[in-house]
Amino acid sequence: MTDPGRTLLALDFDGTLAPIVQDPASAWIHPGSLAALRRLGPVLRELTIITGRPVDQVRRLGRFEDGPGLDRMVVCGQYGAERWDAASGEVRQPHRPQAVSDLAARLPQWLEEHDASRIRIEDKGLAIALHTRGVAPGLLDELRPQIEALAAEVGLHLEPGRQVIELRSAGTDKGQTLRRVVGRVEPGAVIYAGDDLGDLPAFEEGIALREQGMDVTLVCSASDEQDALLALADVVLDGPDAVAAWLGDLADRFAPA
Ligand SMILES: [Mg+2]
């Protein structure tokens, strides 16, 4: 069996640890996953969350600081541009790019001009997300060429997800972030779990690490909205409920009561 003390467990948040819900501000972590992570935290080499969300949102929605077991965990937010580690309490946060500020100022009118004011704008600080879940399904697909043109015009990179598109600076993706974490932690084994297109670079990095001899397990939290990860996954689970059960099994193996 893999030694938990040599294992890096790296997890996406939305759609993996937390169910996708209408209001992203209430996408709380699955209680079963939280319970499993509290058991796994003390025995793993490292537990890291790699998420598109800002760090402060995931700290709140993950309830990580409300109980024991997670005092060494790390959260890499906004694909790794931000970082919080529980042990030091330090948050590393880069400055907001001017292009993001310019876009934020321009977007409400731009959406109005494109008859798309139903789209919800989320200002993430380092990126702007456009959400259509529950308010304008399909509209992002229709407007995709115009959004691509807008992103190119303001000099931002497009990050599509499940009923969301983000515009952010190029340069940090989950693959680069996973590589950096692995370089720092030097694990003997890596487990990575995710559900969406933004996790694809991390899966590709996992495959590259495996080719270098690392013991890598890639876990897909599957949904009927996204199938890009399925073919690359070693383990396919039916969404956050199944992820919670799987993490519970991992905790039984790694940290038996
Ligand atoms: Mg996700």
PDB file of C-alpha atoms and ligand atoms in Angstrom:
ATOM      1  CA  MET A   1       0.000   0.000   0.000  1.00  0.00           C
ATOM      2  CA  THR A   2       1.136   3.541  -0.695  1.00  0.00           C
ATOM      3  CA  ASP A   3       2.550   5.210   2.394  1.00  0.00           C
ATOM      4  CA  PRO A   4       0.308   8.153   3.408  1.00  0.00           C
ATOM      5  CA  GLY A   5       3.365   9.983   4.758  1.00  0.00           C
ATOM      6  CA  ARG A   6       4.777  10.048   1.200  1.00  0.00           C
ATOM      7  CA  THR A   7       1.464  10.982  -0.465  1.00  0.00           C
ATOM      8  CA  LEU A   8       0.403  14.375  -1.783  1.00  0.00           C
ATOM      9  CA  LEU A   9      -3.395  14.620  -2.018  1.00  0.00           C
ATOM     10  CA  ALA A  10      -4.313  17.523  -4.329  1.00  0.00           C
ATOM     11  CA  LEU A  11      -7.993  18.321  -4.815  1.00  0.00           C
ATOM     12  CA  ASP A  12     -10.147  20.690  -6.806  1.00  0.00           C
ATOM     13  CA  PHE A  13     -12.993  22.295  -4.825  1.00  0.00           C
ATOM     14  CA  ASP A  14     -16.200  23.037  -6.826  1.00  0.00           C
ATOM     15  CA  GLY A  15     -17.766  19.964  -8.407  1.00  0.00           C
ATOM     16  CA  THR A  16     -15.292  17.731  -6.572  1.00  0.00           C
ATOM     17  CA  LEU A  17     -15.391  18.495  -2.823  1.00  0.00           C
ATOM     18  CA  ALA A  18     -18.481  20.715  -3.035  1.00  0.00           C
ATOM     19  CA  PRO A  19     -21.593  20.123  -5.132  1.00  0.00           C
ATOM     20  CA  ILE A  20     -22.303  22.603  -7.936  1.00  0.00           C
ATOM     21  CA  VAL A  21     -25.211  24.766  -6.791  1.00  0.00           C
ATOM     22  CA  GLN A  22     -27.104  27.710  -8.247  1.00  0.00           C
ATOM     23  CA  ASP A  23     -25.438  30.253  -5.975  1.00  0.00           C
ATOM     24  CA  PRO A  24     -21.634  29.784  -5.925  1.00  0.00           C
ATOM     25  CA  ALA A  25     -21.514  31.667  -2.594  1.00  0.00           C
ATOM     26  CA  SER A  26     -23.210  28.703  -0.920  1.00  0.00           C
ATOM     27  CA  ALA A  27     -21.253  25.820  -2.454  1.00  0.00           C
ATOM     28  CA  TRP A  28     -20.277  24.375   0.928  1.00  0.00           C
ATOM     29  CA  ILE A  29     -17.950  21.409   1.156  1.00  0.00           C
ATOM     30  CA  HIS A  30     -19.647  17.996   1.306  1.00  0.00           C
ATOM     31  CA  PRO A  31     -19.741  17.031   5.017  1.00  0.00           C
ATOM     32  CA  GLY A  32     -18.498  13.529   4.212  1.00  0.00           C
ATOM     33  CA  SER A  33     -15.486  14.919   2.371  1.00  0.00           C
ATOM     34  CA  LEU A  34     -14.710  17.325   5.208  1.00  0.00           C
ATOM     35  CA  ALA A  35     -14.854  14.499   7.762  1.00  0.00           C
ATOM     36  CA  ALA A  36     -12.512  12.369   5.633  1.00  0.00           C
ATOM     37  CA  LEU A  37     -10.068  15.269   5.087  1.00  0.00           C
ATOM     38  CA  ARG A  38      -9.912  15.881   8.853  1.00  0.00           C
ATOM     39  CA  ARG A  39      -8.767  12.257   9.282  1.00  0.00           C
ATOM     40  CA  LEU A  40      -6.368  12.388   6.332  1.00  0.00           C
ATOM     41  CA  GLY A  41      -4.774  15.771   7.108  1.00  0.00           C
ATOM     42  CA  PRO A  42      -2.535  14.572   9.963  1.00  0.00           C
ATOM     43  CA  VAL A  43      -1.196  11.474   8.145  1.00  0.00           C
ATOM     44  CA  LEU A  44      -0.583  12.770   4.604  1.00  0.00           C
ATOM     45  CA  ARG A  45       2.655  14.291   3.368  1.00  0.00           C
ATOM     46  CA  GLU A  46       0.471  17.206   2.290  1.00  0.00           C
ATOM     47  CA  LEU A  47      -3.137  18.053   1.523  1.00  0.00           C
ATOM     48  CA  THR A  48      -3.494  20.847  -1.035  1.00  0.00           C
ATOM     49  CA  ILE A  49      -6.610  22.338  -2.593  1.00  0.00           C
ATOM     50  CA  ILE A  50      -6.022  23.687  -6.116  1.00  0.00           C
ATOM     51  CA  THR A  51      -9.022  25.776  -7.116  1.00  0.00           C
ATOM     52  CA  GLY A  52     -10.115  28.486  -9.507  1.00  0.00           C
ATOM     53  CA  ARG A  53     -11.737  30.310  -6.599  1.00  0.00           C
ATOM     54  CA  PRO A  54     -10.077  32.976  -4.498  1.00  0.00           C
ATOM     55  CA  VAL A  55      -8.419  31.527  -1.381  1.00  0.00           C
ATOM     56  CA  ASP A  56     -10.654  33.382   1.089  1.00  0.00           C
ATOM     57  CA  GLN A  57     -13.843  31.879  -0.420  1.00  0.00           C
ATOM     58  CA  VAL A  58     -12.521  28.333  -0.225  1.00  0.00           C
ATOM     59  CA  ARG A  59     -11.320  28.792   3.354  1.00  0.00           C
ATOM     60  CA  ARG A  60     -14.889  29.805   4.249  1.00  0.00           C
ATOM     61  CA  LEU A  61     -16.807  27.284   2.108  1.00  0.00           C
ATOM     62  CA  GLY A  62     -14.439  24.462   3.101  1.00  0.00           C
ATOM     63  CA  ARG A  63     -14.921  25.096   6.852  1.00  0.00           C
ATOM     64  CA  PHE A  64     -11.286  24.004   7.137  1.00  0.00           C
ATOM     65  CA  GLU A  65     -10.543  26.175  10.179  1.00  0.00           C
ATOM     66  CA  ASP A  66     -13.687  25.161  12.108  1.00  0.00           C
ATOM     67  CA  GLY A  67     -12.261  21.875  13.401  1.00  0.00           C
ATOM     68  CA  PRO A  68      -9.200  19.679  13.807  1.00  0.00           C
ATOM     69  CA  GLY A  69      -6.889  17.885  11.407  1.00  0.00           C
ATOM     70  CA  LEU A  70      -6.169  20.503   8.759  1.00  0.00           C
ATOM     71  CA  ASP A  71      -3.561  22.700  10.424  1.00  0.00           C
ATOM     72  CA  ARG A  72      -0.912  21.844   7.767  1.00  0.00           C
ATOM     73  CA  MET A  73      -3.124  22.108   4.679  1.00  0.00           C
ATOM     74  CA  VAL A  74      -2.481  24.465   1.766  1.00  0.00           C
ATOM     75  CA  VAL A  75      -4.985  26.214  -0.514  1.00  0.00           C
ATOM     76  CA  CYS A  76      -3.794  27.366  -3.948  1.00  0.00           C
ATOM     77  CA  GLY A  77      -6.475  29.807  -5.135  1.00  0.00           C
ATOM     78  CA  GLN A  78      -7.178  31.341  -8.547  1.00  0.00           C
ATOM     79  CA  TYR A  79      -5.409  28.363 -10.200  1.00  0.00           C
ATOM     80  CA  GLY A  80      -2.359  28.892  -7.994  1.00  0.00           C
ATOM     81  CA  ALA A  81      -1.871  32.658  -8.317  1.00  0.00           C
ATOM     82  CA  GLU A  82      -2.850  32.928  -4.619  1.00  0.00           C
ATOM     83  CA  ARG A  83      -1.682  30.674  -1.826  1.00  0.00           C
ATOM     84  CA  TRP A  84      -2.614  30.207   1.822  1.00  0.00           C
ATOM     85  CA  ASP A  85      -0.962  27.782   4.146  1.00  0.00           C
ATOM     86  CA  ALA A  86      -2.649  26.910   7.389  1.00  0.00           C
ATOM     87  CA  ALA A  87       0.572  26.315   9.324  1.00  0.00           C
ATOM     88  CA  SER A  88       1.835  29.894   8.987  1.00  0.00           C
ATOM     89  CA  GLY A  89      -1.541  31.512   8.311  1.00  0.00           C
ATOM     90  CA  GLU A  90       0.142  33.459   5.517  1.00  0.00           C
ATOM     91  CA  VAL A  91      -1.720  34.477   2.351  1.00  0.00           C
ATOM     92  CA  ARG A  92       0.296  35.249  -0.753  1.00  0.00           C
ATOM     93  CA  GLN A  93      -1.710  37.421  -3.130  1.00  0.00           C
ATOM     94  CA  PRO A  94      -0.406  39.186  -6.230  1.00  0.00           C
ATOM     95  CA  HIS A  95      -1.599  42.629  -7.320  1.00  0.00           C
ATOM     96  CA  ARG A  96      -4.717  42.904  -9.441  1.00  0.00           C
ATOM     97  CA  PRO A  97      -3.754  43.255 -13.116  1.00  0.00           C
ATOM     98  CA  GLN A  98      -4.786  46.541 -14.735  1.00  0.00           C
ATOM     99  CA  ALA A  99      -6.468  44.573 -17.555  1.00  0.00           C
ATOM    100  CA  VAL A 100      -8.848  42.992 -15.004  1.00  0.00           C
ATOM    101  CA  SER A 101      -9.749  46.402 -13.571  1.00  0.00           C
ATOM    102  CA  ASP A 102     -10.335  47.745 -17.084  1.00  0.00           C
ATOM    103  CA  LEU A 103     -12.541  44.792 -17.947  1.00  0.00           C
ATOM    104  CA  ALA A 104     -14.531  45.091 -14.706  1.00  0.00           C
ATOM    105  CA  ALA A 105     -15.293  48.719 -15.509  1.00  0.00           C
ATOM    106  CA  ARG A 106     -16.360  47.883 -19.043  1.00  0.00           C
ATOM    107  CA  LEU A 107     -18.328  44.667 -18.634  1.00  0.00           C
ATOM    108  CA  PRO A 108     -21.788  45.822 -17.471  1.00  0.00           C
ATOM    109  CA  GLN A 109     -22.212  47.986 -20.562  1.00  0.00           C
ATOM    110  CA  TRP A 110     -20.675  45.341 -22.830  1.00  0.00           C
ATOM    111  CA  LEU A 111     -23.195  42.759 -21.591  1.00  0.00           C
ATOM    112  CA  GLU A 112     -26.025  45.209 -22.100  1.00  0.00           C
ATOM    113  CA  GLU A 113     -24.906  45.879 -25.678  1.00  0.00           C
ATOM    114  CA  HIS A 114     -24.886  42.136 -26.319  1.00  0.00           C
ATOM    115  CA  ASP A 115     -28.339  41.652 -24.788  1.00  0.00           C
ATOM    116  CA  ALA A 116     -26.710  39.526 -22.071  1.00  0.00           C
ATOM    117  CA  SER A 117     -27.322  41.431 -18.846  1.00  0.00           C
ATOM    118  CA  ARG A 118     -28.770  38.246 -17.325  1.00  0.00           C
ATOM    119  CA  ILE A 119     -25.236  36.870 -17.116  1.00  0.00           C
ATOM    120  CA  ARG A 120     -23.912  37.193 -13.549  1.00  0.00           C
ATOM    121  CA  ILE A 121     -20.551  38.934 -13.135  1.00  0.00           C
ATOM    122  CA  GLU A 122     -18.283  37.687 -10.355  1.00  0.00           C
ATOM    123  CA  ASP A 123     -15.248  39.860  -9.667  1.00  0.00           C
ATOM    124  CA  LYS A 124     -12.605  37.503  -8.257  1.00  0.00           C
ATOM    125  CA  GLY A 125      -9.926  40.145  -7.893  1.00  0.00           C
ATOM    126  CA  LEU A 126      -7.416  38.523 -10.247  1.00  0.00           C
ATOM    127  CA  ALA A 127     -10.094  37.470 -12.736  1.00  0.00           C
ATOM    128  CA  ILE A 128     -13.675  38.155 -13.777  1.00  0.00           C
ATOM    129  CA  ALA A 129     -16.075  35.221 -14.043  1.00  0.00           C
ATOM    130  CA  LEU A 130     -19.267  35.216 -16.111  1.00  0.00           C
ATOM    131  CA  HIS A 131     -21.892  32.807 -14.753  1.00  0.00           C
ATOM    132  CA  THR A 132     -25.028  31.584 -16.501  1.00  0.00           C
ATOM    133  CA  ARG A 133     -26.180  28.761 -14.219  1.00  0.00           C
ATOM    134  CA  GLY A 134     -29.897  29.177 -13.575  1.00  0.00           C
ATOM    135  CA  VAL A 135     -30.101  32.579 -15.288  1.00  0.00           C
ATOM    136  CA  ALA A 136     -29.074  32.192 -18.932  1.00  0.00           C
ATOM    137  CA  PRO A 137     -28.181  28.604 -19.847  1.00  0.00           C
ATOM    138  CA  GLY A 138     -26.464  28.310 -23.224  1.00  0.00           C
ATOM    139  CA  LEU A 139     -25.832  32.044 -23.568  1.00  0.00           C
ATOM    140  CA  LEU A 140     -22.074  31.709 -23.006  1.00  0.00           C
ATOM    141  CA  ASP A 141     -21.845  29.251 -25.903  1.00  0.00           C
ATOM    142  CA  GLU A 142     -23.747  31.655 -28.163  1.00  0.00           C
ATOM    143  CA  LEU A 143     -21.558  34.601 -27.209  1.00  0.00           C
ATOM    144  CA  ARG A 144     -18.305  32.639 -27.207  1.00  0.00           C
ATOM    145  CA  PRO A 145     -16.770  34.310 -30.318  1.00  0.00           C
ATOM    146  CA  GLN A 146     -17.586  37.788 -28.990  1.00  0.00           C
ATOM    147  CA  ILE A 147     -16.203  36.939 -25.531  1.00  0.00           C
ATOM    148  CA  GLU A 148     -13.039  35.580 -27.144  1.00  0.00           C
ATOM    149  CA  ALA A 149     -12.668  38.833 -29.069  1.00  0.00           C
ATOM    150  CA  LEU A 150     -13.203  40.865 -25.890  1.00  0.00           C
ATOM    151  CA  ALA A 151     -10.599  38.806 -24.005  1.00  0.00           C
ATOM    152  CA  ALA A 152      -8.061  39.274 -26.798  1.00  0.00           C
ATOM    153  CA  GLU A 153      -8.793  42.998 -26.897  1.00  0.00           C
ATOM    154  CA  VAL A 154      -8.167  43.544 -23.178  1.00  0.00           C
ATOM    155  CA  GLY A 155      -5.259  41.077 -23.093  1.00  0.00           C
ATOM    156  CA  LEU A 156      -6.788  38.402 -20.868  1.00  0.00           C
ATOM    157  CA  HIS A 157      -6.931  34.639 -21.165  1.00  0.00           C
ATOM    158  CA  LEU A 158     -10.185  32.671 -21.361  1.00  0.00           C
ATOM    159  CA  GLU A 159     -10.847  29.867 -18.867  1.00  0.00           C
ATOM    160  CA  PRO A 160     -14.089  28.017 -19.682  1.00  0.00           C
ATOM    161  CA  GLY A 161     -15.857  25.864 -17.075  1.00  0.00           C
ATOM    162  CA  ARG A 162     -19.234  24.369 -16.279  1.00  0.00           C
ATOM    163  CA  GLN A 163     -21.678  27.217 -17.173  1.00  0.00           C
ATOM    164  CA  VAL A 164     -18.972  29.758 -16.420  1.00  0.00           C
ATOM    165  CA  ILE A 165     -16.209  31.512 -18.327  1.00  0.00           C
ATOM    166  CA  GLU A 166     -13.396  33.360 -16.617  1.00  0.00           C
ATOM    167  CA  LEU A 167     -11.222  36.065 -18.069  1.00  0.00           C
ATOM    168  CA  ARG A 168      -7.862  36.240 -16.327  1.00  0.00           C
ATOM    169  CA  SER A 169      -4.176  36.812 -16.899  1.00  0.00           C
ATOM    170  CA  ALA A 170      -2.450  33.985 -18.699  1.00  0.00           C
ATOM    171  CA  GLY A 171       0.411  32.278 -16.947  1.00  0.00           C
ATOM    172  CA  THR A 172      -0.973  30.153 -14.141  1.00  0.00           C
ATOM    173  CA  ASP A 173      -2.882  26.957 -14.681  1.00  0.00           C
ATOM    174  CA  LYS A 174      -3.509  23.998 -12.412  1.00  0.00           C
ATOM    175  CA  GLY A 175      -0.844  21.942 -14.191  1.00  0.00           C
ATOM    176  CA  GLN A 176       1.884  24.483 -13.463  1.00  0.00           C
ATOM    177  CA  THR A 177       0.609  24.795  -9.909  1.00  0.00           C
ATOM    178  CA  LEU A 178       0.603  21.023  -9.357  1.00  0.00           C
ATOM    179  CA  ARG A 179       4.167  20.860 -10.703  1.00  0.00           C
ATOM    180  CA  ARG A 180       5.240  23.602  -8.265  1.00  0.00           C
ATOM    181  CA  VAL A 181       3.571  21.845  -5.316  1.00  0.00           C
ATOM    182  CA  VAL A 182       5.192  18.515  -6.238  1.00  0.00           C
ATOM    183  CA  GLY A 183       8.582  20.282  -6.519  1.00  0.00           C
ATOM    184  CA  ARG A 184       8.184  21.729  -3.020  1.00  0.00           C
ATOM    185  CA  VAL A 185       6.643  18.695  -1.292  1.00  0.00           C
ATOM    186  CA  GLU A 186       8.709  15.976  -3.037  1.00  0.00           C
ATOM    187  CA  PRO A 187       6.085  13.258  -2.531  1.00  0.00           C
ATOM    188  CA  GLY A 188       6.470   9.605  -3.473  1.00  0.00           C
ATOM    189  CA  ALA A 189       2.872   9.434  -4.679  1.00  0.00           C
ATOM    190  CA  VAL A 190       0.343  11.942  -5.974  1.00  0.00           C
ATOM    191  CA  ILE A 191      -3.441  11.717  -5.974  1.00  0.00           C
ATOM    192  CA  TYR A 192      -5.248  14.471  -7.906  1.00  0.00           C
ATOM    193  CA  ALA A 193      -9.026  14.852  -8.218  1.00  0.00           C
ATOM    194  CA  GLY A 194     -11.012  17.308 -10.326  1.00  0.00           C
ATOM    195  CA  ASP A 195     -14.168  17.684 -12.418  1.00  0.00           C
ATOM    196  CA  ASP A 196     -13.770  20.381 -15.060  1.00  0.00           C
ATOM    197  CA  LEU A 197     -11.767  21.710 -18.008  1.00  0.00           C
ATOM    198  CA  GLY A 198      -9.548  23.757 -15.678  1.00  0.00           C
ATOM    199  CA  ASP A 199      -8.343  20.445 -14.177  1.00  0.00           C
ATOM    200  CA  LEU A 200      -7.170  19.135 -17.532  1.00  0.00           C
ATOM    201  CA  PRO A 201      -3.664  20.708 -17.285  1.00  0.00           C
ATOM    202  CA  ALA A 202      -3.281  19.090 -13.836  1.00  0.00           C
ATOM    203  CA  PHE A 203      -4.258  15.704 -15.282  1.00  0.00           C
ATOM    204  CA  GLU A 204      -1.708  16.209 -18.078  1.00  0.00           C
ATOM    205  CA  GLU A 205       0.922  17.139 -15.498  1.00  0.00           C
ATOM    206  CA  GLY A 206       0.000  14.001 -13.527  1.00  0.00           C
ATOM    207  CA  ILE A 207       0.549  11.900 -16.634  1.00  0.00           C
ATOM    208  CA  ALA A 208       3.945  13.583 -17.195  1.00  0.00           C
ATOM    209  CA  LEU A 209       4.921  12.874 -13.561  1.00  0.00           C
ATOM    210  CA  ARG A 210       3.896   9.248 -14.009  1.00  0.00           C
ATOM    211  CA  GLU A 211       6.116   8.978 -17.071  1.00  0.00           C
ATOM    212  CA  GLN A 212       8.959  10.166 -14.821  1.00  0.00           C
ATOM    213  CA  GLY A 213       8.245   7.264 -12.465  1.00  0.00           C
ATOM    214  CA  MET A 214       5.933   8.898  -9.901  1.00  0.00           C
ATOM    215  CA  ASP A 215       3.033   6.872  -8.482  1.00  0.00           C
ATOM    216  CA  VAL A 216       0.076   8.994  -9.720  1.00  0.00           C
ATOM    217  CA  THR A 217      -3.664   8.435  -9.346  1.00  0.00           C
ATOM    218  CA  LEU A 218      -6.011  10.701 -11.327  1.00  0.00           C
ATOM    219  CA  VAL A 219      -9.582  10.891 -10.072  1.00  0.00           C
ATOM    220  CA  CYS A 220     -12.464  12.356 -12.098  1.00  0.00           C
ATOM    221  CA  SER A 221     -15.563  13.657 -10.345  1.00  0.00           C
ATOM    222  CA  ALA A 222     -17.872  13.018 -13.278  1.00  0.00           C
ATOM    223  CA  SER A 223     -20.914  15.017 -14.386  1.00  0.00           C
ATOM    224  CA  ASP A 224     -23.114  15.157 -17.455  1.00  0.00           C
ATOM    225  CA  GLU A 225     -21.774  18.671 -18.118  1.00  0.00           C
ATOM    226  CA  GLN A 226     -18.134  17.768 -18.744  1.00  0.00           C
ATOM    227  CA  ASP A 227     -16.427  14.634 -20.067  1.00  0.00           C
ATOM    228  CA  ALA A 228     -12.939  15.947 -20.935  1.00  0.00           C
ATOM    229  CA  LEU A 229     -11.259  14.180 -17.983  1.00  0.00           C
ATOM    230  CA  LEU A 230     -12.905  10.770 -18.345  1.00  0.00           C
ATOM    231  CA  ALA A 231     -10.439   9.237 -20.787  1.00  0.00           C
ATOM    232  CA  LEU A 232      -7.431  10.264 -18.670  1.00  0.00           C
ATOM    233  CA  ALA A 233      -8.818   9.245 -15.268  1.00  0.00           C
ATOM    234  CA  ASP A 234      -7.743   6.167 -13.284  1.00  0.00           C
ATOM    235  CA  VAL A 235     -10.818   6.451 -11.062  1.00  0.00           C
ATOM    236  CA  VAL A 236     -14.184   7.830 -12.210  1.00  0.00           C
ATOM    237  CA  LEU A 237     -16.642   8.823  -9.480  1.00  0.00           C
ATOM    238  CA  ASP A 238     -20.232  10.000  -9.825  1.00  0.00           C
ATOM    239  CA  GLY A 239     -19.848  13.568  -8.535  1.00  0.00           C
ATOM    240  CA  PRO A 240     -19.160  15.008  -5.045  1.00  0.00           C
ATOM    241  CA  ASP A 241     -21.263  12.398  -3.165  1.00  0.00           C
ATOM    242  CA  ALA A 242     -19.123   9.612  -4.605  1.00  0.00           C
ATOM    243  CA  VAL A 243     -15.938  11.631  -4.009  1.00  0.00           C
ATOM    244  CA  ALA A 244     -16.926  11.904  -0.322  1.00  0.00           C
ATOM    245  CA  ALA A 245     -17.391   8.128  -0.093  1.00  0.00           C
ATOM    246  CA  TRP A 246     -14.087   7.533  -1.893  1.00  0.00           C
ATOM    247  CA  LEU A 247     -12.215   9.916   0.451  1.00  0.00           C
ATOM    248  CA  GLY A 248     -13.848   8.092   3.374  1.00  0.00           C
ATOM    249  CA  ASP A 249     -12.438   4.800   2.057  1.00  0.00           C
ATOM    250  CA  LEU A 250      -9.017   6.433   1.616  1.00  0.00           C
ATOM    251  CA  ALA A 251      -9.174   7.658   5.235  1.00  0.00           C
ATOM    252  CA  ASP A 252     -10.065   4.097   6.372  1.00  0.00           C
ATOM    253  CA  ARG A 253      -6.921   2.826   4.612  1.00  0.00           C
ATOM    254  CA  PHE A 254      -4.563   5.684   5.504  1.00  0.00           C
ATOM    255  CA  ALA A 255      -5.830   6.602   8.975  1.00  0.00           C
ATOM    256  CA  PRO A 256      -7.709   3.615  10.434  1.00  0.00           C
ATOM    257  CA  ALA A 257      -9.619   4.456  13.624  1.00  0.00           C
TER     258      ALA A 257
HETATM  259 MG    MG B   1     -14.173  22.011 -10.188  1.00  0.00          MG
END
